[in-house]
Amino acid sequence: MRAEIQRAAFELFARSGFEEVTTEQIAAAAGISPSTYFRHVRSKDDLLLDPVREGGAGIAALLEERPSDESADIALAQAIMTRSTTLAAAELEQWRAAFRTAPHLLDRVALITPEHRERLVELVAQRMSRDSRTDSNPGLLVHLMLAAAEFGYLQWLRGSAKGASLLVCVEGALAAVLDERWKN
């Protein structure tokens, strides 16, 4: 149900603009009542922001699946890039077109929730054989990688990368963070 609401909203936002579209119009386009809409969606903003926020759990799961002998920076970068390619190109473009009609939300794009960030720090600390409570390197690596990925997402959303794909934008940003210092 949520996916259908989101698809309808993205289409309406891209066509008419975020501010012009009402929740009632989204509900009607999704073929549901406004009360059903509000059971599945907290706010109109969340329809655009949640796809990014939901990425944190996916990144953590993908990091756990990476080969254990892979360095922390490479494993985390690969998990982030893999997560960035989970949506079909058409869905990504529809989301970006919808997002571009709400530029005020760009400043609220956060790649993951604090809980997912903490989980990533734990996973990276394990991979580095370090204690994140006494060693800042695991947390620093996670924060740097997520900041780089977020920069790549914003670059792609704004279209400032001259037609580059989301993966190219994210990969380029992550490459700037990869360094020998993160090797075990």
mmCIF file with all atom_site columns, C-alpha atoms in Angstrom:
data_model
loop_
_atom_site.group_PDB
_atom_site.id
_atom_site.type_symbol
_atom_site.label_atom_id
_atom_site.label_alt_id
_atom_site.label_comp_id
_atom_site.label_asym_id
_atom_site.label_entity_id
_atom_site.label_seq_id
_atom_site.pdbx_PDB_ins_code
_atom_site.Cartn_x
_atom_site.Cartn_y
_atom_site.Cartn_z
_atom_site.occupancy
_atom_site.B_iso_or_equiv
_atom_site.pdbx_formal_charge
_atom_site.auth_seq_id
_atom_site.auth_comp_id
_atom_site.auth_asym_id
_atom_site.auth_atom_id
_atom_site.pdbx_PDB_model_num
ATOM 1   C CA . MET A 1 1   ? 0.000  0.000   0.000   1.00 0.00 ? 1   MET A CA 1
ATOM 2   C CA . ARG A 1 2   ? 2.778  2.430   0.973   1.00 0.00 ? 2   ARG A CA 1
ATOM 3   C CA . ALA A 1 3   ? 4.619  1.791   -2.314  1.00 0.00 ? 3   ALA A CA 1
ATOM 4   C CA . GLU A 1 4   ? 1.464  2.518   -4.315  1.00 0.00 ? 4   GLU A CA 1
ATOM 5   C CA . ILE A 1 5   ? 0.911  5.762   -2.404  1.00 0.00 ? 5   ILE A CA 1
ATOM 6   C CA . GLN A 1 6   ? 4.525  6.734   -2.992  1.00 0.00 ? 6   GLN A CA 1
ATOM 7   C CA . ARG A 1 7   ? 4.337  5.993   -6.723  1.00 0.00 ? 7   ARG A CA 1
ATOM 8   C CA . ALA A 1 8   ? 1.173  8.061   -7.064  1.00 0.00 ? 8   ALA A CA 1
ATOM 9   C CA . ALA A 1 9   ? 2.725  10.922  -5.090  1.00 0.00 ? 9   ALA A CA 1
ATOM 10  C CA . PHE A 1 10  ? 5.960  10.932  -7.114  1.00 0.00 ? 10  PHE A CA 1
ATOM 11  C CA . GLU A 1 11  ? 3.995  11.082  -10.347 1.00 0.00 ? 11  GLU A CA 1
ATOM 12  C CA . LEU A 1 12  ? 1.823  13.940  -9.083  1.00 0.00 ? 12  LEU A CA 1
ATOM 13  C CA . PHE A 1 13  ? 4.782  15.867  -7.621  1.00 0.00 ? 13  PHE A CA 1
ATOM 14  C CA . ALA A 1 14  ? 6.763  15.557  -10.861 1.00 0.00 ? 14  ALA A CA 1
ATOM 15  C CA . ARG A 1 15  ? 3.777  16.692  -12.931 1.00 0.00 ? 15  ARG A CA 1
ATOM 16  C CA . SER A 1 16  ? 2.267  19.427  -10.737 1.00 0.00 ? 16  SER A CA 1
ATOM 17  C CA . GLY A 1 17  ? 4.893  20.350  -8.149  1.00 0.00 ? 17  GLY A CA 1
ATOM 18  C CA . PHE A 1 18  ? 5.213  19.328  -4.515  1.00 0.00 ? 18  PHE A CA 1
ATOM 19  C CA . GLU A 1 19  ? 3.467  22.376  -3.036  1.00 0.00 ? 19  GLU A CA 1
ATOM 20  C CA . GLU A 1 20  ? 0.557  22.159  -5.471  1.00 0.00 ? 20  GLU A CA 1
ATOM 21  C CA . VAL A 1 21  ? -0.343 18.536  -4.686  1.00 0.00 ? 21  VAL A CA 1
ATOM 22  C CA . THR A 1 22  ? -2.671 17.820  -1.768  1.00 0.00 ? 22  THR A CA 1
ATOM 23  C CA . THR A 1 23  ? -2.836 14.689  0.328   1.00 0.00 ? 23  THR A CA 1
ATOM 24  C CA . GLU A 1 24  ? -6.384 14.203  -0.956  1.00 0.00 ? 24  GLU A CA 1
ATOM 25  C CA . GLN A 1 25  ? -5.092 14.172  -4.544  1.00 0.00 ? 25  GLN A CA 1
ATOM 26  C CA . ILE A 1 26  ? -2.429 11.624  -3.624  1.00 0.00 ? 26  ILE A CA 1
ATOM 27  C CA . ALA A 1 27  ? -5.010 9.412   -1.930  1.00 0.00 ? 27  ALA A CA 1
ATOM 28  C CA . ALA A 1 28  ? -7.324 9.628   -4.949  1.00 0.00 ? 28  ALA A CA 1
ATOM 29  C CA . ALA A 1 29  ? -4.489 8.826   -7.378  1.00 0.00 ? 29  ALA A CA 1
ATOM 30  C CA . ALA A 1 30  ? -3.561 5.809   -5.232  1.00 0.00 ? 30  ALA A CA 1
ATOM 31  C CA . GLY A 1 31  ? -7.209 4.712   -5.167  1.00 0.00 ? 31  GLY A CA 1
ATOM 32  C CA . ILE A 1 32  ? -7.619 5.011   -1.394  1.00 0.00 ? 32  ILE A CA 1
ATOM 33  C CA . SER A 1 33  ? -9.425 7.230   1.093   1.00 0.00 ? 33  SER A CA 1
ATOM 34  C CA . PRO A 1 34  ? -7.650 10.089  2.886   1.00 0.00 ? 34  PRO A CA 1
ATOM 35  C CA . SER A 1 35  ? -7.979 8.197   6.181   1.00 0.00 ? 35  SER A CA 1
ATOM 36  C CA . THR A 1 36  ? -6.213 5.177   4.659   1.00 0.00 ? 36  THR A CA 1
ATOM 37  C CA . TYR A 1 37  ? -3.526 7.516   3.335   1.00 0.00 ? 37  TYR A CA 1
ATOM 38  C CA . PHE A 1 38  ? -2.851 8.855   6.837   1.00 0.00 ? 38  PHE A CA 1
ATOM 39  C CA . ARG A 1 39  ? -2.615 5.338   8.256   1.00 0.00 ? 39  ARG A CA 1
ATOM 40  C CA . HIS A 1 40  ? 0.361  4.744   5.951   1.00 0.00 ? 40  HIS A CA 1
ATOM 41  C CA . VAL A 1 41  ? 1.946  8.199   5.643   1.00 0.00 ? 41  VAL A CA 1
ATOM 42  C CA . ARG A 1 42  ? 2.884  10.620  8.441   1.00 0.00 ? 42  ARG A CA 1
ATOM 43  C CA . SER A 1 43  ? 3.432  13.616  6.183   1.00 0.00 ? 43  SER A CA 1
ATOM 44  C CA . LYS A 1 44  ? 3.790  14.573  2.554   1.00 0.00 ? 44  LYS A CA 1
ATOM 45  C CA . ASP A 1 45  ? 7.475  15.381  3.201   1.00 0.00 ? 45  ASP A CA 1
ATOM 46  C CA . ASP A 1 46  ? 8.072  11.822  4.365   1.00 0.00 ? 46  ASP A CA 1
ATOM 47  C CA . LEU A 1 47  ? 7.011  10.457  0.986   1.00 0.00 ? 47  LEU A CA 1
ATOM 48  C CA . LEU A 1 48  ? 10.160 12.021  -0.458  1.00 0.00 ? 48  LEU A CA 1
ATOM 49  C CA . LEU A 1 49  ? 12.480 11.651  2.535   1.00 0.00 ? 49  LEU A CA 1
ATOM 50  C CA . ASP A 1 50  ? 11.685 8.091   3.655   1.00 0.00 ? 50  ASP A CA 1
ATOM 51  C CA . PRO A 1 51  ? 13.298 6.329   0.671   1.00 0.00 ? 51  PRO A CA 1
ATOM 52  C CA . VAL A 1 52  ? 16.625 7.838   1.740   1.00 0.00 ? 52  VAL A CA 1
ATOM 53  C CA . ARG A 1 53  ? 16.073 7.216   5.465   1.00 0.00 ? 53  ARG A CA 1
ATOM 54  C CA . GLU A 1 54  ? 15.165 3.569   4.854   1.00 0.00 ? 54  GLU A CA 1
ATOM 55  C CA . GLY A 1 55  ? 18.542 3.033   3.262   1.00 0.00 ? 55  GLY A CA 1
ATOM 56  C CA . GLY A 1 56  ? 20.333 2.706   6.607   1.00 0.00 ? 56  GLY A CA 1
ATOM 57  C CA . ALA A 1 57  ? 18.981 -0.736  7.433   1.00 0.00 ? 57  ALA A CA 1
ATOM 58  C CA . GLY A 1 58  ? 19.813 -1.868  3.929   1.00 0.00 ? 58  GLY A CA 1
ATOM 59  C CA . ILE A 1 59  ? 23.374 -0.568  4.167   1.00 0.00 ? 59  ILE A CA 1
ATOM 60  C CA . ALA A 1 60  ? 23.901 -2.350  7.500   1.00 0.00 ? 60  ALA A CA 1
ATOM 61  C CA . ALA A 1 61  ? 22.537 -5.629  6.116   1.00 0.00 ? 61  ALA A CA 1
ATOM 62  C CA . LEU A 1 62  ? 24.728 -5.335  3.023   1.00 0.00 ? 62  LEU A CA 1
ATOM 63  C CA . LEU A 1 63  ? 27.784 -4.544  5.163   1.00 0.00 ? 63  LEU A CA 1
ATOM 64  C CA . GLU A 1 64  ? 27.180 -7.694  7.195   1.00 0.00 ? 64  GLU A CA 1
ATOM 65  C CA . GLU A 1 65  ? 27.162 -9.711  3.960   1.00 0.00 ? 65  GLU A CA 1
ATOM 66  C CA . ARG A 1 66  ? 30.503 -8.371  2.694   1.00 0.00 ? 66  ARG A CA 1
ATOM 67  C CA . PRO A 1 67  ? 33.527 -10.721 2.823   1.00 0.00 ? 67  PRO A CA 1
ATOM 68  C CA . SER A 1 68  ? 35.086 -10.698 6.295   1.00 0.00 ? 68  SER A CA 1
ATOM 69  C CA . ASP A 1 69  ? 38.603 -10.144 4.929   1.00 0.00 ? 69  ASP A CA 1
ATOM 70  C CA . GLU A 1 70  ? 37.573 -6.959  3.123   1.00 0.00 ? 70  GLU A CA 1
ATOM 71  C CA . SER A 1 71  ? 38.844 -3.747  4.724   1.00 0.00 ? 71  SER A CA 1
ATOM 72  C CA . ALA A 1 72  ? 36.285 -1.641  6.571   1.00 0.00 ? 72  ALA A CA 1
ATOM 73  C CA . ASP A 1 73  ? 36.404 1.283   4.144   1.00 0.00 ? 73  ASP A CA 1
ATOM 74  C CA . ILE A 1 74  ? 35.997 -0.874  1.030   1.00 0.00 ? 74  ILE A CA 1
ATOM 75  C CA . ALA A 1 75  ? 33.245 -2.983  2.623   1.00 0.00 ? 75  ALA A CA 1
ATOM 76  C CA . LEU A 1 76  ? 31.277 0.070   3.755   1.00 0.00 ? 76  LEU A CA 1
ATOM 77  C CA . ALA A 1 77  ? 31.726 1.842   0.411   1.00 0.00 ? 77  ALA A CA 1
ATOM 78  C CA . GLN A 1 78  ? 30.537 -1.265  -1.444  1.00 0.00 ? 78  GLN A CA 1
ATOM 79  C CA . ALA A 1 79  ? 27.516 -1.628  0.858   1.00 0.00 ? 79  ALA A CA 1
ATOM 80  C CA . ILE A 1 80  ? 26.557 2.010   0.270   1.00 0.00 ? 80  ILE A CA 1
ATOM 81  C CA . MET A 1 81  ? 26.996 1.734   -3.503  1.00 0.00 ? 81  MET A CA 1
ATOM 82  C CA . THR A 1 82  ? 25.027 -1.518  -3.660  1.00 0.00 ? 82  THR A CA 1
ATOM 83  C CA . ARG A 1 83  ? 22.197 0.076   -1.698  1.00 0.00 ? 83  ARG A CA 1
ATOM 84  C CA . SER A 1 84  ? 22.266 3.025   -4.111  1.00 0.00 ? 84  SER A CA 1
ATOM 85  C CA . THR A 1 85  ? 21.491 0.688   -7.007  1.00 0.00 ? 85  THR A CA 1
ATOM 86  C CA . THR A 1 86  ? 18.578 -1.243  -5.495  1.00 0.00 ? 86  THR A CA 1
ATOM 87  C CA . LEU A 1 87  ? 15.887 0.826   -7.208  1.00 0.00 ? 87  LEU A CA 1
ATOM 88  C CA . ALA A 1 88  ? 15.239 0.511   -10.916 1.00 0.00 ? 88  ALA A CA 1
ATOM 89  C CA . ALA A 1 89  ? 16.456 3.433   -13.026 1.00 0.00 ? 89  ALA A CA 1
ATOM 90  C CA . ALA A 1 90  ? 12.890 4.489   -13.869 1.00 0.00 ? 90  ALA A CA 1
ATOM 91  C CA . GLU A 1 91  ? 11.908 4.567   -10.173 1.00 0.00 ? 91  GLU A CA 1
ATOM 92  C CA . LEU A 1 92  ? 15.018 6.572   -9.308  1.00 0.00 ? 92  LEU A CA 1
ATOM 93  C CA . GLU A 1 93  ? 14.326 9.107   -12.026 1.00 0.00 ? 93  GLU A CA 1
ATOM 94  C CA . GLN A 1 94  ? 10.702 9.457   -10.931 1.00 0.00 ? 94  GLN A CA 1
ATOM 95  C CA . TRP A 1 95  ? 11.837 10.017  -7.330  1.00 0.00 ? 95  TRP A CA 1
ATOM 96  C CA . ARG A 1 96  ? 14.422 12.595  -8.426  1.00 0.00 ? 96  ARG A CA 1
ATOM 97  C CA . ALA A 1 97  ? 11.887 14.437  -10.619 1.00 0.00 ? 97  ALA A CA 1
ATOM 98  C CA . ALA A 1 98  ? 9.482  14.515  -7.679  1.00 0.00 ? 98  ALA A CA 1
ATOM 99  C CA . PHE A 1 99  ? 12.205 15.641  -5.253  1.00 0.00 ? 99  PHE A CA 1
ATOM 100 C CA . ARG A 1 100 ? 13.275 18.483  -7.514  1.00 0.00 ? 100 ARG A CA 1
ATOM 101 C CA . THR A 1 101 ? 9.846  20.051  -7.033  1.00 0.00 ? 101 THR A CA 1
ATOM 102 C CA . ALA A 1 102 ? 10.574 20.321  -3.292  1.00 0.00 ? 102 ALA A CA 1
ATOM 103 C CA . PRO A 1 103 ? 14.025 21.961  -3.091  1.00 0.00 ? 103 PRO A CA 1
ATOM 104 C CA . HIS A 1 104 ? 13.329 23.034  0.499   1.00 0.00 ? 104 HIS A CA 1
ATOM 105 C CA . LEU A 1 105 ? 13.596 19.349  1.490   1.00 0.00 ? 105 LEU A CA 1
ATOM 106 C CA . LEU A 1 106 ? 17.126 18.915  0.106   1.00 0.00 ? 106 LEU A CA 1
ATOM 107 C CA . ASP A 1 107 ? 18.584 20.246  3.353   1.00 0.00 ? 107 ASP A CA 1
ATOM 108 C CA . ARG A 1 108 ? 16.686 17.530  5.243   1.00 0.00 ? 108 ARG A CA 1
ATOM 109 C CA . VAL A 1 109 ? 18.160 14.642  3.258   1.00 0.00 ? 109 VAL A CA 1
ATOM 110 C CA . ALA A 1 110 ? 19.921 12.436  5.793   1.00 0.00 ? 110 ALA A CA 1
ATOM 111 C CA . LEU A 1 111 ? 21.201 9.137   4.511   1.00 0.00 ? 111 LEU A CA 1
ATOM 112 C CA . ILE A 1 112 ? 20.327 7.191   7.656   1.00 0.00 ? 112 ILE A CA 1
ATOM 113 C CA . THR A 1 113 ? 18.810 7.447   11.111  1.00 0.00 ? 113 THR A CA 1
ATOM 114 C CA . PRO A 1 114 ? 20.987 7.775   14.234  1.00 0.00 ? 114 PRO A CA 1
ATOM 115 C CA . GLU A 1 115 ? 20.132 4.155   15.162  1.00 0.00 ? 115 GLU A CA 1
ATOM 116 C CA . HIS A 1 116 ? 21.350 2.840   11.819  1.00 0.00 ? 116 HIS A CA 1
ATOM 117 C CA . ARG A 1 117 ? 24.474 4.995   12.075  1.00 0.00 ? 117 ARG A CA 1
ATOM 118 C CA . GLU A 1 118 ? 25.253 3.453   15.482  1.00 0.00 ? 118 GLU A CA 1
ATOM 119 C CA . ARG A 1 119 ? 24.777 -0.032  14.027  1.00 0.00 ? 119 ARG A CA 1
ATOM 120 C CA . LEU A 1 120 ? 27.184 0.782   11.208  1.00 0.00 ? 120 LEU A CA 1
ATOM 121 C CA . VAL A 1 121 ? 29.771 2.025   13.716  1.00 0.00 ? 121 VAL A CA 1
ATOM 122 C CA . GLU A 1 122 ? 29.458 -1.290  15.600  1.00 0.00 ? 122 GLU A CA 1
ATOM 123 C CA . LEU A 1 123 ? 29.871 -3.306  12.403  1.00 0.00 ? 123 LEU A CA 1
ATOM 124 C CA . VAL A 1 124 ? 32.842 -1.262  11.234  1.00 0.00 ? 124 VAL A CA 1
ATOM 125 C CA . ALA A 1 125 ? 34.482 -1.515  14.674  1.00 0.00 ? 125 ALA A CA 1
ATOM 126 C CA . GLN A 1 126 ? 34.132 -5.307  14.536  1.00 0.00 ? 126 GLN A CA 1
ATOM 127 C CA . ARG A 1 127 ? 35.627 -5.362  11.049  1.00 0.00 ? 127 ARG A CA 1
ATOM 128 C CA . MET A 1 128 ? 38.537 -3.189  12.213  1.00 0.00 ? 128 MET A CA 1
ATOM 129 C CA . SER A 1 129 ? 38.980 -5.224  15.434  1.00 0.00 ? 129 SER A CA 1
ATOM 130 C CA . ARG A 1 130 ? 38.593 -2.047  17.450  1.00 0.00 ? 130 ARG A CA 1
ATOM 131 C CA . ASP A 1 131 ? 36.414 -0.901  20.321  1.00 0.00 ? 131 ASP A CA 1
ATOM 132 C CA . SER A 1 132 ? 34.305 2.039   19.171  1.00 0.00 ? 132 SER A CA 1
ATOM 133 C CA . ARG A 1 133 ? 33.924 3.223   22.784  1.00 0.00 ? 133 ARG A CA 1
ATOM 134 C CA . THR A 1 134 ? 37.661 3.911   23.103  1.00 0.00 ? 134 THR A CA 1
ATOM 135 C CA . ASP A 1 135 ? 38.758 4.292   19.471  1.00 0.00 ? 135 ASP A CA 1
ATOM 136 C CA . SER A 1 136 ? 37.256 7.019   17.305  1.00 0.00 ? 136 SER A CA 1
ATOM 137 C CA . ASN A 1 137 ? 38.388 5.520   13.987  1.00 0.00 ? 137 ASN A CA 1
ATOM 138 C CA . PRO A 1 138 ? 35.317 3.303   13.369  1.00 0.00 ? 138 PRO A CA 1
ATOM 139 C CA . GLY A 1 139 ? 32.924 6.167   14.061  1.00 0.00 ? 139 GLY A CA 1
ATOM 140 C CA . LEU A 1 140 ? 34.987 8.599   12.040  1.00 0.00 ? 140 LEU A CA 1
ATOM 141 C CA . LEU A 1 141 ? 35.049 6.252   9.057   1.00 0.00 ? 141 LEU A CA 1
ATOM 142 C CA . VAL A 1 142 ? 31.274 5.740   9.171   1.00 0.00 ? 142 VAL A CA 1
ATOM 143 C CA . HIS A 1 143 ? 30.599 9.466   9.472   1.00 0.00 ? 143 HIS A CA 1
ATOM 144 C CA . LEU A 1 144 ? 33.003 10.335  6.647   1.00 0.00 ? 144 LEU A CA 1
ATOM 145 C CA . MET A 1 145 ? 31.595 7.658   4.338   1.00 0.00 ? 145 MET A CA 1
ATOM 146 C CA . LEU A 1 146 ? 28.001 8.643   5.032   1.00 0.00 ? 146 LEU A CA 1
ATOM 147 C CA . ALA A 1 147 ? 28.806 12.330  4.557   1.00 0.00 ? 147 ALA A CA 1
ATOM 148 C CA . ALA A 1 148 ? 30.470 11.515  1.235   1.00 0.00 ? 148 ALA A CA 1
ATOM 149 C CA . ALA A 1 149 ? 27.528 9.366   0.133   1.00 0.00 ? 149 ALA A CA 1
ATOM 150 C CA . GLU A 1 150 ? 25.077 12.070  1.194   1.00 0.00 ? 150 GLU A CA 1
ATOM 151 C CA . PHE A 1 151 ? 27.065 14.588  -0.843  1.00 0.00 ? 151 PHE A CA 1
ATOM 152 C CA . GLY A 1 152 ? 26.851 12.247  -3.844  1.00 0.00 ? 152 GLY A CA 1
ATOM 153 C CA . TYR A 1 153 ? 23.081 11.889  -3.381  1.00 0.00 ? 153 TYR A CA 1
ATOM 154 C CA . LEU A 1 154 ? 22.629 15.658  -3.192  1.00 0.00 ? 154 LEU A CA 1
ATOM 155 C CA . GLN A 1 155 ? 24.847 16.190  -6.224  1.00 0.00 ? 155 GLN A CA 1
ATOM 156 C CA . TRP A 1 156 ? 22.680 13.732  -8.179  1.00 0.00 ? 156 TRP A CA 1
ATOM 157 C CA . LEU A 1 157 ? 19.373 15.134  -6.857  1.00 0.00 ? 157 LEU A CA 1
ATOM 158 C CA . ARG A 1 158 ? 20.355 18.677  -7.799  1.00 0.00 ? 158 ARG A CA 1
ATOM 159 C CA . GLY A 1 159 ? 21.611 17.569  -11.198 1.00 0.00 ? 159 GLY A CA 1
ATOM 160 C CA . SER A 1 160 ? 24.939 19.313  -10.624 1.00 0.00 ? 160 SER A CA 1
ATOM 161 C CA . ALA A 1 161 ? 26.879 16.283  -11.912 1.00 0.00 ? 161 ALA A CA 1
ATOM 162 C CA . LYS A 1 162 ? 25.864 16.937  -15.538 1.00 0.00 ? 162 LYS A CA 1
ATOM 163 C CA . GLY A 1 163 ? 23.805 13.829  -16.232 1.00 0.00 ? 163 GLY A CA 1
ATOM 164 C CA . ALA A 1 164 ? 25.841 11.428  -14.090 1.00 0.00 ? 164 ALA A CA 1
ATOM 165 C CA . SER A 1 165 ? 23.941 8.532   -12.545 1.00 0.00 ? 165 SER A CA 1
ATOM 166 C CA . LEU A 1 166 ? 23.325 8.220   -8.821  1.00 0.00 ? 166 LEU A CA 1
ATOM 167 C CA . LEU A 1 167 ? 25.923 5.452   -8.626  1.00 0.00 ? 167 LEU A CA 1
ATOM 168 C CA . VAL A 1 168 ? 28.570 7.566   -10.383 1.00 0.00 ? 168 VAL A CA 1
ATOM 169 C CA . CYS A 1 169 ? 27.911 10.489  -8.016  1.00 0.00 ? 169 CYS A CA 1
ATOM 170 C CA . VAL A 1 170 ? 28.029 8.318   -4.893  1.00 0.00 ? 170 VAL A CA 1
ATOM 171 C CA . GLU A 1 171 ? 31.034 6.317   -6.068  1.00 0.00 ? 171 GLU A CA 1
ATOM 172 C CA . GLY A 1 172 ? 32.989 9.483   -6.863  1.00 0.00 ? 172 GLY A CA 1
ATOM 173 C CA . ALA A 1 173 ? 32.259 10.971  -3.456  1.00 0.00 ? 173 ALA A CA 1
ATOM 174 C CA . LEU A 1 174 ? 33.169 7.755   -1.620  1.00 0.00 ? 174 LEU A CA 1
ATOM 175 C CA . ALA A 1 175 ? 36.436 7.443   -3.539  1.00 0.00 ? 175 ALA A CA 1
ATOM 176 C CA . ALA A 1 176 ? 37.600 10.678  -1.907  1.00 0.00 ? 176 ALA A CA 1
ATOM 177 C CA . VAL A 1 177 ? 37.334 9.035   1.532   1.00 0.00 ? 177 VAL A CA 1
ATOM 178 C CA . LEU A 1 178 ? 39.014 5.702   0.763   1.00 0.00 ? 178 LEU A CA 1
ATOM 179 C CA . ASP A 1 179 ? 42.476 5.660   2.301   1.00 0.00 ? 179 ASP A CA 1
ATOM 180 C CA . GLU A 1 180 ? 45.123 3.298   3.622   1.00 0.00 ? 180 GLU A CA 1
ATOM 181 C CA . ARG A 1 181 ? 44.560 4.567   7.162   1.00 0.00 ? 181 ARG A CA 1
ATOM 182 C CA . TRP A 1 182 ? 41.335 2.504   7.357   1.00 0.00 ? 182 TRP A CA 1
ATOM 183 C CA . LYS A 1 183 ? 43.004 -0.824  6.638   1.00 0.00 ? 183 LYS A CA 1
ATOM 184 C CA . ASN A 1 184 ? 43.058 -3.247  9.576   1.00 0.00 ? 184 ASN A CA 1
#
